[in-house]
Short mmCIF file of C-alpha atoms and ligand atoms in Angstrom, two decimals:
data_model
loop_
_atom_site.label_atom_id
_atom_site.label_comp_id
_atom_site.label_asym_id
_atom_site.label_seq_id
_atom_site.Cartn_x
_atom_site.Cartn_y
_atom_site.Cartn_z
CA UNK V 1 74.55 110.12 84.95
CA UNK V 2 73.89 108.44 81.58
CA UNK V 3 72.18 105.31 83.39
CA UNK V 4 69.07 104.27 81.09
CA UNK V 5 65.87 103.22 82.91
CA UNK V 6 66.48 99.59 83.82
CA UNK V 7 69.82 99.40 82.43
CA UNK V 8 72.09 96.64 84.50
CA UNK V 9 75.19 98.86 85.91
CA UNK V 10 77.17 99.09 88.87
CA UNK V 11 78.22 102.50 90.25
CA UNK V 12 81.48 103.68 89.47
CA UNK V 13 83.83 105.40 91.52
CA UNK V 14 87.02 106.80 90.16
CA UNK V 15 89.52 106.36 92.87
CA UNK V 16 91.44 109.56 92.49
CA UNK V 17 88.74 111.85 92.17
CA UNK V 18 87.62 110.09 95.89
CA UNK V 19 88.94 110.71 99.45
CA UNK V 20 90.30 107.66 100.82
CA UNK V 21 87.75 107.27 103.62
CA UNK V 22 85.09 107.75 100.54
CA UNK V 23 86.48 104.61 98.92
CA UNK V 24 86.71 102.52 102.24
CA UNK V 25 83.30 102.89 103.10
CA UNK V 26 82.26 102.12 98.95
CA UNK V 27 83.96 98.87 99.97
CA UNK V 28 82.05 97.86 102.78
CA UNK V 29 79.49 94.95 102.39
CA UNK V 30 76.26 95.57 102.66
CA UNK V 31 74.95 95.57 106.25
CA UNK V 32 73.46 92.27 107.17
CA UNK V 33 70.24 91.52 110.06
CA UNK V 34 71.35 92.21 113.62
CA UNK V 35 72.92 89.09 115.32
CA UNK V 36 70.70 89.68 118.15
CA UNK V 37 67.36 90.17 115.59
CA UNK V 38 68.44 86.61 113.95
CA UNK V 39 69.33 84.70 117.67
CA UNK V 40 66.02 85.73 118.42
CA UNK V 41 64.51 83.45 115.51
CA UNK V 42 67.06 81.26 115.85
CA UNK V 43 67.41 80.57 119.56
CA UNK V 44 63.71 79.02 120.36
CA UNK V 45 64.52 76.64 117.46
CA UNK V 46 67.72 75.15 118.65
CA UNK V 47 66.40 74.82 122.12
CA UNK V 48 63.21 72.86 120.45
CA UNK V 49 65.08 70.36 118.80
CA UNK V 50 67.03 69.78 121.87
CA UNK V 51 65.00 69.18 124.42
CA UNK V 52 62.04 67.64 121.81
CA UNK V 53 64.62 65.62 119.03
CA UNK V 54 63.04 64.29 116.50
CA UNK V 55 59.14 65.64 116.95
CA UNK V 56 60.28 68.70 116.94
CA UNK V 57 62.60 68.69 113.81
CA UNK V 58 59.86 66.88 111.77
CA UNK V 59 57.53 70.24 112.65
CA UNK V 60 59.86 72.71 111.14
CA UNK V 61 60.47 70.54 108.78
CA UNK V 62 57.04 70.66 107.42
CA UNK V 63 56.39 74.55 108.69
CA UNK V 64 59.30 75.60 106.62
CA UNK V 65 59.94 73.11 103.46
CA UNK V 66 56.38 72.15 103.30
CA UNK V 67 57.38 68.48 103.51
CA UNK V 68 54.04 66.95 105.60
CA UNK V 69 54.54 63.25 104.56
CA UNK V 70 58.18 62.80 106.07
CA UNK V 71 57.87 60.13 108.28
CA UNK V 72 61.49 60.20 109.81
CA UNK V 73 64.24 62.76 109.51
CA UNK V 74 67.06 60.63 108.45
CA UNK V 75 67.65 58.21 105.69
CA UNK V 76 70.33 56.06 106.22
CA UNK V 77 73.06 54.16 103.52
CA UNK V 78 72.96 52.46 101.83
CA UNK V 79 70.63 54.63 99.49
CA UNK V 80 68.49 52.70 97.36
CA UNK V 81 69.63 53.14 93.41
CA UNK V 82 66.17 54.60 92.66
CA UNK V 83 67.14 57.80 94.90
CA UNK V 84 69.81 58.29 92.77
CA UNK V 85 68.83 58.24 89.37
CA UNK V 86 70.65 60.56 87.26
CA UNK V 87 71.37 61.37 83.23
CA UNK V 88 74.81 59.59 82.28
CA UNK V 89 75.92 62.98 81.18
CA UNK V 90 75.46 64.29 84.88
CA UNK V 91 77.13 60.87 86.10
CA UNK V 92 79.93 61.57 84.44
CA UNK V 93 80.02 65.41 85.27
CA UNK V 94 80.19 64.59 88.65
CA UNK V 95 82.58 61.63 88.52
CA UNK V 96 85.08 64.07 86.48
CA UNK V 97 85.15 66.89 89.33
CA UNK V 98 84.85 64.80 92.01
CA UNK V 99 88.24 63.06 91.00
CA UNK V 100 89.77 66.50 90.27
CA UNK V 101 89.06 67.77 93.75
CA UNK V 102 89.62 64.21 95.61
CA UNK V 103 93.01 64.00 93.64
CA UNK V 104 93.60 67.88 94.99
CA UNK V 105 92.83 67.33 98.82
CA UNK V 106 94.20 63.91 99.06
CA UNK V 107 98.07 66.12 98.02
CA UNK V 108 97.23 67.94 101.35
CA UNK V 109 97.86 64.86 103.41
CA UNK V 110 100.97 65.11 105.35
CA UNK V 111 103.27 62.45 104.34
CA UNK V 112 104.54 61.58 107.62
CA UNK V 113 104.15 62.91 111.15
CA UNK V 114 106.60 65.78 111.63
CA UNK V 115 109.70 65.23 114.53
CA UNK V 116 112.05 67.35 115.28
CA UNK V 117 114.66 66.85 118.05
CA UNK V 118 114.93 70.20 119.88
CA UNK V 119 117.78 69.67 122.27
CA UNK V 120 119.71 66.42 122.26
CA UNK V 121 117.60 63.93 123.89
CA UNK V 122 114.35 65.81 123.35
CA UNK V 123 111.82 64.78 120.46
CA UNK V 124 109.10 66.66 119.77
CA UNK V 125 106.45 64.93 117.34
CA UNK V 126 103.23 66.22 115.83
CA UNK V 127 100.60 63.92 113.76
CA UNK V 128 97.25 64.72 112.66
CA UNK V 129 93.93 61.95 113.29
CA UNK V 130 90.68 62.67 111.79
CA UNK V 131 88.04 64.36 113.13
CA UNK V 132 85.60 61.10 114.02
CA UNK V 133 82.01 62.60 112.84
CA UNK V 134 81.41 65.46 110.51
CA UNK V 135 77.74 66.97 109.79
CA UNK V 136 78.25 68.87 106.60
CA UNK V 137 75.45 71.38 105.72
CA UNK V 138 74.07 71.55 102.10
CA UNK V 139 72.10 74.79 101.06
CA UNK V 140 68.48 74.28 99.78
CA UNK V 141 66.83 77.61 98.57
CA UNK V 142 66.91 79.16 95.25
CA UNK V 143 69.68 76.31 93.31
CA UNK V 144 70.04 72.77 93.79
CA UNK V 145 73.71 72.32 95.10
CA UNK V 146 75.58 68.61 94.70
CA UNK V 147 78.18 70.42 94.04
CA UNK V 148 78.55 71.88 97.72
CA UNK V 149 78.05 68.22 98.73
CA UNK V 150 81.36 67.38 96.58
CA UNK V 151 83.15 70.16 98.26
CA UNK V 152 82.64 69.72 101.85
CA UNK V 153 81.93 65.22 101.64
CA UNK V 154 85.40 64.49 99.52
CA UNK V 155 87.75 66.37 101.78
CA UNK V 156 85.74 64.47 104.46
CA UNK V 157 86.33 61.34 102.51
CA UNK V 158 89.90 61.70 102.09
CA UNK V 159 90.80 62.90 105.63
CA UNK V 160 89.49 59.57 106.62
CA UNK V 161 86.26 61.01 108.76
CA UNK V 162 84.52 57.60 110.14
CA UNK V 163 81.14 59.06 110.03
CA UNK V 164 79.84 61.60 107.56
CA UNK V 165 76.11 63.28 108.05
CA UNK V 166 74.84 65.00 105.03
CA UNK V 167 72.13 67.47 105.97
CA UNK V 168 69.81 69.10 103.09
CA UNK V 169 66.53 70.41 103.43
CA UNK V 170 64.04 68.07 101.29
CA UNK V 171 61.99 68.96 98.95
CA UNK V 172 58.03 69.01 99.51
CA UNK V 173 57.72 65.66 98.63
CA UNK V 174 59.97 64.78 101.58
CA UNK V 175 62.48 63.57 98.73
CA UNK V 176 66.17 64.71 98.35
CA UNK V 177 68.00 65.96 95.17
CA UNK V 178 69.35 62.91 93.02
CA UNK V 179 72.63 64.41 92.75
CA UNK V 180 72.94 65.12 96.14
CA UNK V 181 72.19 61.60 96.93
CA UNK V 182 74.79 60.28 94.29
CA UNK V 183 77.46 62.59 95.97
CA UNK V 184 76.45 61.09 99.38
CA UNK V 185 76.92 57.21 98.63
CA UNK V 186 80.19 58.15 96.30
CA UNK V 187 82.20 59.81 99.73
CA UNK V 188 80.68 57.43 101.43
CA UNK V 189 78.25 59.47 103.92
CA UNK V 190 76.66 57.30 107.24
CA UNK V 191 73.33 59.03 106.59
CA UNK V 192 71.17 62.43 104.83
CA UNK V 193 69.58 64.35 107.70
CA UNK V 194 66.45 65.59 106.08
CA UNK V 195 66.18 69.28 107.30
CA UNK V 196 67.70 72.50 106.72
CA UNK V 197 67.80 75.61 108.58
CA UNK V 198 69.03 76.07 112.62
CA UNK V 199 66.94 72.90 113.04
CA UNK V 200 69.45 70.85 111.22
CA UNK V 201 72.46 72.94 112.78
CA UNK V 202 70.75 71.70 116.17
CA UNK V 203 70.41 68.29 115.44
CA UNK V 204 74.01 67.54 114.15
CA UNK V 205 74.93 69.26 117.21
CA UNK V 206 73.02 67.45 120.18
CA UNK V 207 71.66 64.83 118.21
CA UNK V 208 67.88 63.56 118.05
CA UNK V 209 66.67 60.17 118.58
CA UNK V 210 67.44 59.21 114.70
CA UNK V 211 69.81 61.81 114.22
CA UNK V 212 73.96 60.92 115.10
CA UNK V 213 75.51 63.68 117.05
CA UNK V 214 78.28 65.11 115.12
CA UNK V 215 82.14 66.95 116.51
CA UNK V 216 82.10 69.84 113.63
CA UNK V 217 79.13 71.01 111.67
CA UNK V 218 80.94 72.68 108.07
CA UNK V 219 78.94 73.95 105.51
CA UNK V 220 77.37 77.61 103.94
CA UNK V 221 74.08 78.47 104.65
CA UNK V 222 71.46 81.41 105.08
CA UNK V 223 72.06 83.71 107.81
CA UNK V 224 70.01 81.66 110.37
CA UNK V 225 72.30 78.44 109.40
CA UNK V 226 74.92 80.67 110.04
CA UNK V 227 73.50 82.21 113.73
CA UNK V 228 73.19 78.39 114.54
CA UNK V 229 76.42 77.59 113.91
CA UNK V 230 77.78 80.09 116.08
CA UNK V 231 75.43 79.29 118.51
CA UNK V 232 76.02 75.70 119.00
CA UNK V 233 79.67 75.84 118.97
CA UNK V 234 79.71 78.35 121.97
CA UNK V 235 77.65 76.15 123.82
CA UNK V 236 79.81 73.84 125.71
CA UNK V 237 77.24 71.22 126.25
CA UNK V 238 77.00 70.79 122.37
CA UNK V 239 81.03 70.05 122.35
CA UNK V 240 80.61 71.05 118.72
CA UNK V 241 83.22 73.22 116.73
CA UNK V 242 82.29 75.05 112.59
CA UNK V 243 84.28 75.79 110.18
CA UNK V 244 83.99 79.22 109.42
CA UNK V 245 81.45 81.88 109.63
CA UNK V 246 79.51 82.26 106.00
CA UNK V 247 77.98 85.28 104.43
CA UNK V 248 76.70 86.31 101.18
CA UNK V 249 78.55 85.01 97.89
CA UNK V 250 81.64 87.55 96.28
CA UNK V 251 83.49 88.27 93.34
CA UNK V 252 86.28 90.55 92.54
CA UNK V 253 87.47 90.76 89.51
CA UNK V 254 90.37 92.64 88.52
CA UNK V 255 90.77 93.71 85.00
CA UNK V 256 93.10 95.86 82.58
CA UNK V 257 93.21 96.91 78.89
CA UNK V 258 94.15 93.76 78.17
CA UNK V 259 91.04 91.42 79.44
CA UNK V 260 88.39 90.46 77.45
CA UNK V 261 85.16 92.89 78.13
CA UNK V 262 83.28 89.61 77.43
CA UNK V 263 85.03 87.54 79.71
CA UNK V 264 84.80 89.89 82.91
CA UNK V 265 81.79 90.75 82.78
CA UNK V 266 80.77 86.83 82.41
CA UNK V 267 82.91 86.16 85.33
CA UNK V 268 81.18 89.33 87.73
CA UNK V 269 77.48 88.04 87.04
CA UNK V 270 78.21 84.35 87.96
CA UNK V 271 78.57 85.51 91.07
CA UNK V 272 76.18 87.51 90.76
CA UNK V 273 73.40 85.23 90.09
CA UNK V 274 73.75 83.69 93.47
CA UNK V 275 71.44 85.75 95.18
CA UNK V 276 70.09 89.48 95.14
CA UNK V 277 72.81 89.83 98.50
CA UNK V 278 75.78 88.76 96.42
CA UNK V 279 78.63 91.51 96.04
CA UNK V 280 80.46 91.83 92.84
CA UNK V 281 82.98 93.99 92.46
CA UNK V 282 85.50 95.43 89.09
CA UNK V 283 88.52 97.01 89.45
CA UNK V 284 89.41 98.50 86.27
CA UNK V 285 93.27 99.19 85.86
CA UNK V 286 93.82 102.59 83.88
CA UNK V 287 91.22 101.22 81.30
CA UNK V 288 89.69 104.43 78.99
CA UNK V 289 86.06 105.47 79.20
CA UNK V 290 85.77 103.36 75.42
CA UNK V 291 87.25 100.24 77.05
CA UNK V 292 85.37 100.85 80.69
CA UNK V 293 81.82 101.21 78.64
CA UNK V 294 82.80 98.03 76.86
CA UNK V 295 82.20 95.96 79.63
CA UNK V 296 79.42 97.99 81.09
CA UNK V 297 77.63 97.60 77.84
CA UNK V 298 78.64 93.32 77.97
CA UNK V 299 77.33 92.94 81.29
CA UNK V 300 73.84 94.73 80.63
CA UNK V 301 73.38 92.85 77.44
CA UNK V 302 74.78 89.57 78.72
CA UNK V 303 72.24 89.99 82.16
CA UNK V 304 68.93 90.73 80.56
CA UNK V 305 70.03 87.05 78.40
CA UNK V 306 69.72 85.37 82.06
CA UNK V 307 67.18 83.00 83.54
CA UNK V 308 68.04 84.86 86.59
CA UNK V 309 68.00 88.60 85.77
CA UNK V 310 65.79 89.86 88.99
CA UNK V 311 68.43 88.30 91.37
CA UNK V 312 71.47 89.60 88.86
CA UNK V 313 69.48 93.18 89.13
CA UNK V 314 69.13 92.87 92.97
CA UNK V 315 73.11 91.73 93.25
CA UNK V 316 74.30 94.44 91.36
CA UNK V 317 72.54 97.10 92.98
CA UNK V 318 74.73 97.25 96.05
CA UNK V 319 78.18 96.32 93.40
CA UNK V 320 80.31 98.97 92.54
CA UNK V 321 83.36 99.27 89.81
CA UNK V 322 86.40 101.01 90.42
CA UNK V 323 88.76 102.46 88.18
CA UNK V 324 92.15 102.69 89.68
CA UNK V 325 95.74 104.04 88.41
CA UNK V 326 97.53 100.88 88.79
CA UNK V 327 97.85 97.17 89.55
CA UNK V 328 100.05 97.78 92.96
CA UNK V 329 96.74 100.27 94.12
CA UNK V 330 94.08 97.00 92.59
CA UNK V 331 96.01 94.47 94.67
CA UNK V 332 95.90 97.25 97.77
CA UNK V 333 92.03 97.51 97.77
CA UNK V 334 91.62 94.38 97.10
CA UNK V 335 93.49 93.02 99.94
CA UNK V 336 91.54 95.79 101.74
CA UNK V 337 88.18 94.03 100.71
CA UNK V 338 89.29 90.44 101.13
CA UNK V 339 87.37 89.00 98.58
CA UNK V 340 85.83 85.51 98.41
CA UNK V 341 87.14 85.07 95.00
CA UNK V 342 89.55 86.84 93.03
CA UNK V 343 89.68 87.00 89.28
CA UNK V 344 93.08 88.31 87.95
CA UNK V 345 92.18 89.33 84.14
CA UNK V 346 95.79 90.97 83.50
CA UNK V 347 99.07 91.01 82.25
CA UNK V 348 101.15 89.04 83.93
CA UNK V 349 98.52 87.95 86.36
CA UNK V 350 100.17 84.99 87.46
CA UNK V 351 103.04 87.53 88.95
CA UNK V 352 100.27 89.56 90.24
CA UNK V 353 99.39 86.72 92.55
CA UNK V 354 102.77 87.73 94.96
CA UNK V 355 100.90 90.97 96.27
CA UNK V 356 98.02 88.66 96.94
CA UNK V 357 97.56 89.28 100.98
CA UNK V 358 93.98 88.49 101.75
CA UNK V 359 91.45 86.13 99.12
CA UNK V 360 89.54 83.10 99.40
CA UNK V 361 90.63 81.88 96.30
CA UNK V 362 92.15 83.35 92.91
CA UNK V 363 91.23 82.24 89.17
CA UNK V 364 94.33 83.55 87.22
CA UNK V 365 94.52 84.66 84.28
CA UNK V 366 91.65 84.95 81.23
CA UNK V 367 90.92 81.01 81.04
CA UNK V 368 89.79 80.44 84.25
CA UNK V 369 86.16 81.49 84.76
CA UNK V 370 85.28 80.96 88.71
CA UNK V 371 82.81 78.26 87.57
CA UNK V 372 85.81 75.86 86.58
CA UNK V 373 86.79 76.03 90.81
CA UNK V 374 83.02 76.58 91.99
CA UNK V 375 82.31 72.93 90.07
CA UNK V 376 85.25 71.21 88.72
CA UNK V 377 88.84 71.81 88.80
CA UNK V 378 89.56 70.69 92.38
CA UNK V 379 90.07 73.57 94.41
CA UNK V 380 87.11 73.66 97.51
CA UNK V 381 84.08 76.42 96.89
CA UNK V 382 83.30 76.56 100.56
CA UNK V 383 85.56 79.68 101.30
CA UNK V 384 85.60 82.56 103.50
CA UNK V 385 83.10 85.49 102.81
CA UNK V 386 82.54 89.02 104.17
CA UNK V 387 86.10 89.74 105.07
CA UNK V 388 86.82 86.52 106.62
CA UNK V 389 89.40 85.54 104.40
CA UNK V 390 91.94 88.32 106.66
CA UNK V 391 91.68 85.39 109.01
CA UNK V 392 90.11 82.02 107.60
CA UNK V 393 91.55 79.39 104.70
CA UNK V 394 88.70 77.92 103.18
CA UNK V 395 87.37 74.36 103.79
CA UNK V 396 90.41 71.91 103.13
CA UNK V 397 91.81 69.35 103.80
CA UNK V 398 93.14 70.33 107.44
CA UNK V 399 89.28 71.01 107.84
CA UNK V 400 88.78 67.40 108.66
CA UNK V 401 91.47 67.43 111.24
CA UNK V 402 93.19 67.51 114.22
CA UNK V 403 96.96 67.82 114.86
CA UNK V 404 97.97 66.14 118.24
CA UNK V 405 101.68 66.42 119.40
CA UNK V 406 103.56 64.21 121.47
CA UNK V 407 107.01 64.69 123.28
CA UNK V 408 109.65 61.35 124.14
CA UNK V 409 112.64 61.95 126.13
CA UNK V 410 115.75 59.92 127.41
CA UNK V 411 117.57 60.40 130.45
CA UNK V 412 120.12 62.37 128.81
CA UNK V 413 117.30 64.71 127.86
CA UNK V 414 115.51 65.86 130.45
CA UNK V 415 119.73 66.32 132.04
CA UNK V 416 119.53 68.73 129.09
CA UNK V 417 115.94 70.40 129.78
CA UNK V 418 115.64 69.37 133.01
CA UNK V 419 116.97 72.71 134.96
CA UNK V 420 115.02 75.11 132.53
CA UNK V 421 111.82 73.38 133.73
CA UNK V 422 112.81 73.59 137.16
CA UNK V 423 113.30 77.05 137.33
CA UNK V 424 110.27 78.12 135.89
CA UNK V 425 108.30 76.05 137.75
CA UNK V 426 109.57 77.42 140.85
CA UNK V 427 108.81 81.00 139.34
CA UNK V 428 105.70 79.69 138.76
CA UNK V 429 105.73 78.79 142.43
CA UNK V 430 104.55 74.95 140.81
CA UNK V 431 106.44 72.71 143.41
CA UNK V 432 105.29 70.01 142.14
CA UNK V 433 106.07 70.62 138.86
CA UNK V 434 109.46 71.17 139.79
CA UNK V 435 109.67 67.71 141.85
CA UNK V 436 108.39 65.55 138.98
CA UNK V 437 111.63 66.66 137.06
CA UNK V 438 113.58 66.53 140.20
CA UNK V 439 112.71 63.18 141.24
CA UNK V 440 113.81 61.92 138.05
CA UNK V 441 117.21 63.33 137.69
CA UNK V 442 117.69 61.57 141.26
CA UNK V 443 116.90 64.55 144.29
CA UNK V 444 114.76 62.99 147.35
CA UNK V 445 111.63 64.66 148.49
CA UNK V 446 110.90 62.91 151.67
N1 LIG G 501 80.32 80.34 94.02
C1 LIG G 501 79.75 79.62 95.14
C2 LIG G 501 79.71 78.16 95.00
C3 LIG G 501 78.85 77.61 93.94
N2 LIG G 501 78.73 78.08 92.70
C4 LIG G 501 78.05 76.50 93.98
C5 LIG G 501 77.93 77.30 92.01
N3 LIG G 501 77.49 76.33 92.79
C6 LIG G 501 80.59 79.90 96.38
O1 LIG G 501 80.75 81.23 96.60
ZN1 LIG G 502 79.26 80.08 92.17
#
């Protein structure tokens, strides 16, 4: 009721005039292609670039980023300057975050290798190595994105990763985003795979004739980048793992009668600008119609002043605000939800972050717009989407690697340990087992 033709609103649900089951199902995401629908595309693709490498990346290269004159797939470092000429102002924009979220993942290094003696006698150690090659996947589409390169190549950088693949669809031309290139030669990349799409999912993951084989492909992507992933790192002949599974961008913001109308509705259509299958949700605490209509009226006005109204409008259309009694029942729907990002515009939101169960990320409090973590302020962007974050961290630092333990005993230890093993190995009905303790602690098998 009351929506004007054209007017930029998302439906509004007030939670206690709602059944529970009503609310649930407002908080679904929208429902994406089949699996089955998109491994159909997908499929004939990956199996293309395996068995035909390189001739057959090149041809989907042109089909589907119109780029006919590419001659080879891969360019390799070092990049020549003129690939990477940039505006200082952008130089130094990307020197200034890059720092910020180097100086963030290198403080998720493990100072030493954990040891703990569990019985006397028995040491138990765990360290971490680097995963050797990483192939990390850099949207094309509708926004130029260096800054995804930042976010997946510096904790890549940092864990120490001995060969870093940068894949990006070109551009017609068969060239790649300056910026992009910049961010490659700064963490250090081997090479820029030229193609986007399951083709470039396939070639990190079997490798082509120019293309390096990579051990974990990270990175968001459309839903067939996605259906490639998962493709290739269930196929054991690709000995290939991903980081997470990616969906559509999201945005939760949570705001009372003390946030800035300005502010959150700012905040729900950067997100929103992503693409028309972004989510973005509000949860208003106890706000009055007056304060409610506020930032309905902020975030019509502030949309239509957008280079990228139509995909705002499209975003929006499937977003929904809902006005809840309290922070406690916010933080329960919003755990409920999951959200990629969370936005805490609210009294005391930094103690609001303790009922904080299941987010990607949080911005807390009213200076800290998304943007400052999508771009700058060190935190990673590559996080988990579409209810993912109930069981994935987003990309960091222990992204890049692998933990490996070790065990070292003396004689007097495996005295100590040595029966326990015995007997369960002869549970186990492991005789062998049994004997390589046994032999040890002096018993004679033949
Ligand atoms: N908000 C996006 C990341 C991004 N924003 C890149 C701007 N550029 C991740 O959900
Ligand atoms: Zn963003």
């Amino acid at each position: 009721a009351g929506l004007q033709a054209g007017r930029i609103q998302m439906k509004r649900y007030i939670t206690s005039e709602q059944s529970p089951q009503t609310i649930e199902a407002v908080l679904q995401r929208p429902s994406q292609k089949s699996g089955e629908q998109i491994m159909g595309i997908v499929r004939p693709i990956i199996d293309a670039v395996k068995s035909r490498g390189d001739a057959a990346l090149l041809e989907y290269t042109q089909k589907f980023d119109k780029a006919t004159s590419l001659s080879s797939p891969v360019l390799h470092a070092p990049f020549h300057p003129s690939l990477m000429q940039l505006p200082p102002e952008t130089i130094k924009a990307i020197d200034i975050s890059f720092e910020n979220i180097r100086k963030f993942h290198a403080a998720q290094k493990e100072d030493k290798p954990l040891s703990v003696e569990t019985m006397p006698g028995v040491v138990c150690s765990r360290f971490s190595r680097a995963i050797e090659r990483v192939g990390l996947y850099v949207p094309g589409g509708t926004a130029v994105l260096p800054s995804t390169a930042m976010m997946l190549g510096v904790p890549a950088m940092v864990a120490g990763c001995k060969k870093i693949v940068i894949a990006s669809p070109p551009r017609p031309d068969g060239s790649i985003t300056p910026e992009i290139v910049y961010v490659a030669h700064k963490v250090g990349a081997e090479s820029i795979l030229l193609a986007g799409g399951a083709q470039a999912v396939a070639a990190l993951a079997y490798g082509t004739e120019s293309v390096s084989k990579v051990d974990k492909i990270l990175g968001p992507g459309n839903q067939f980048v996605t259906a490639a992933k998962m493709f290739v790192s269930n196929d054991t002949s690709a000995g290939v793992s991903i980081d997470m599974p990616a969906g559509p961008s999201e945005v939760l913001v949570i705001a009372d009668a003390s946030a800035n109308p300005a502010f959150v509705a700012s905040d729900l259509l950067s997100q929103a600008e992503h693409g028309v299958d972004s989510q973005v949700i509000l949860i208003a605490v106890d706000l009055t119609q007056g304060q409610l209509g506020a930032i309905e009226d902020e975030l019509h006005a502030q949309a239509n002043a957008l280079p990228r109204v139509d995909i705002v409008r499209g975003a929006i259309e499937h977003s929904v605000t809902l006005v809840v009694k309290d922070i406690v029942e916010a933080m329960r729907l919003s755990n409920l939800y999951a959200p990629e990002h969370l936005i805490l515009q609210v009294q005391n939101a930094e103690g609001v972050v303790a009922l904080v169960e299941n987010a990607g990320s949080v911005f807390i409090g009213e200076w800290t717009p998304e943007s400052v973590g999508d771009y700058s302020a060190g935190v990673n962007h590559s996080l988990p989407t579409y209810g993912y974050a109930k069981q994935y961290s987003g990309v960091n630092l222990g992204s890049y690697i692998k933990h490996i333990t070790s065990s070292q005993l003396t004689l007097e230890g495996l005295r100590n340990v040595g029966g326990a093993v015995m007997q369960l190995a002869k549970v186990e009905e492991l005789e062998a087992h049994r004997r390589a303790v046994g032999i040890r602690l002096g018993e004679l098998y033949y």
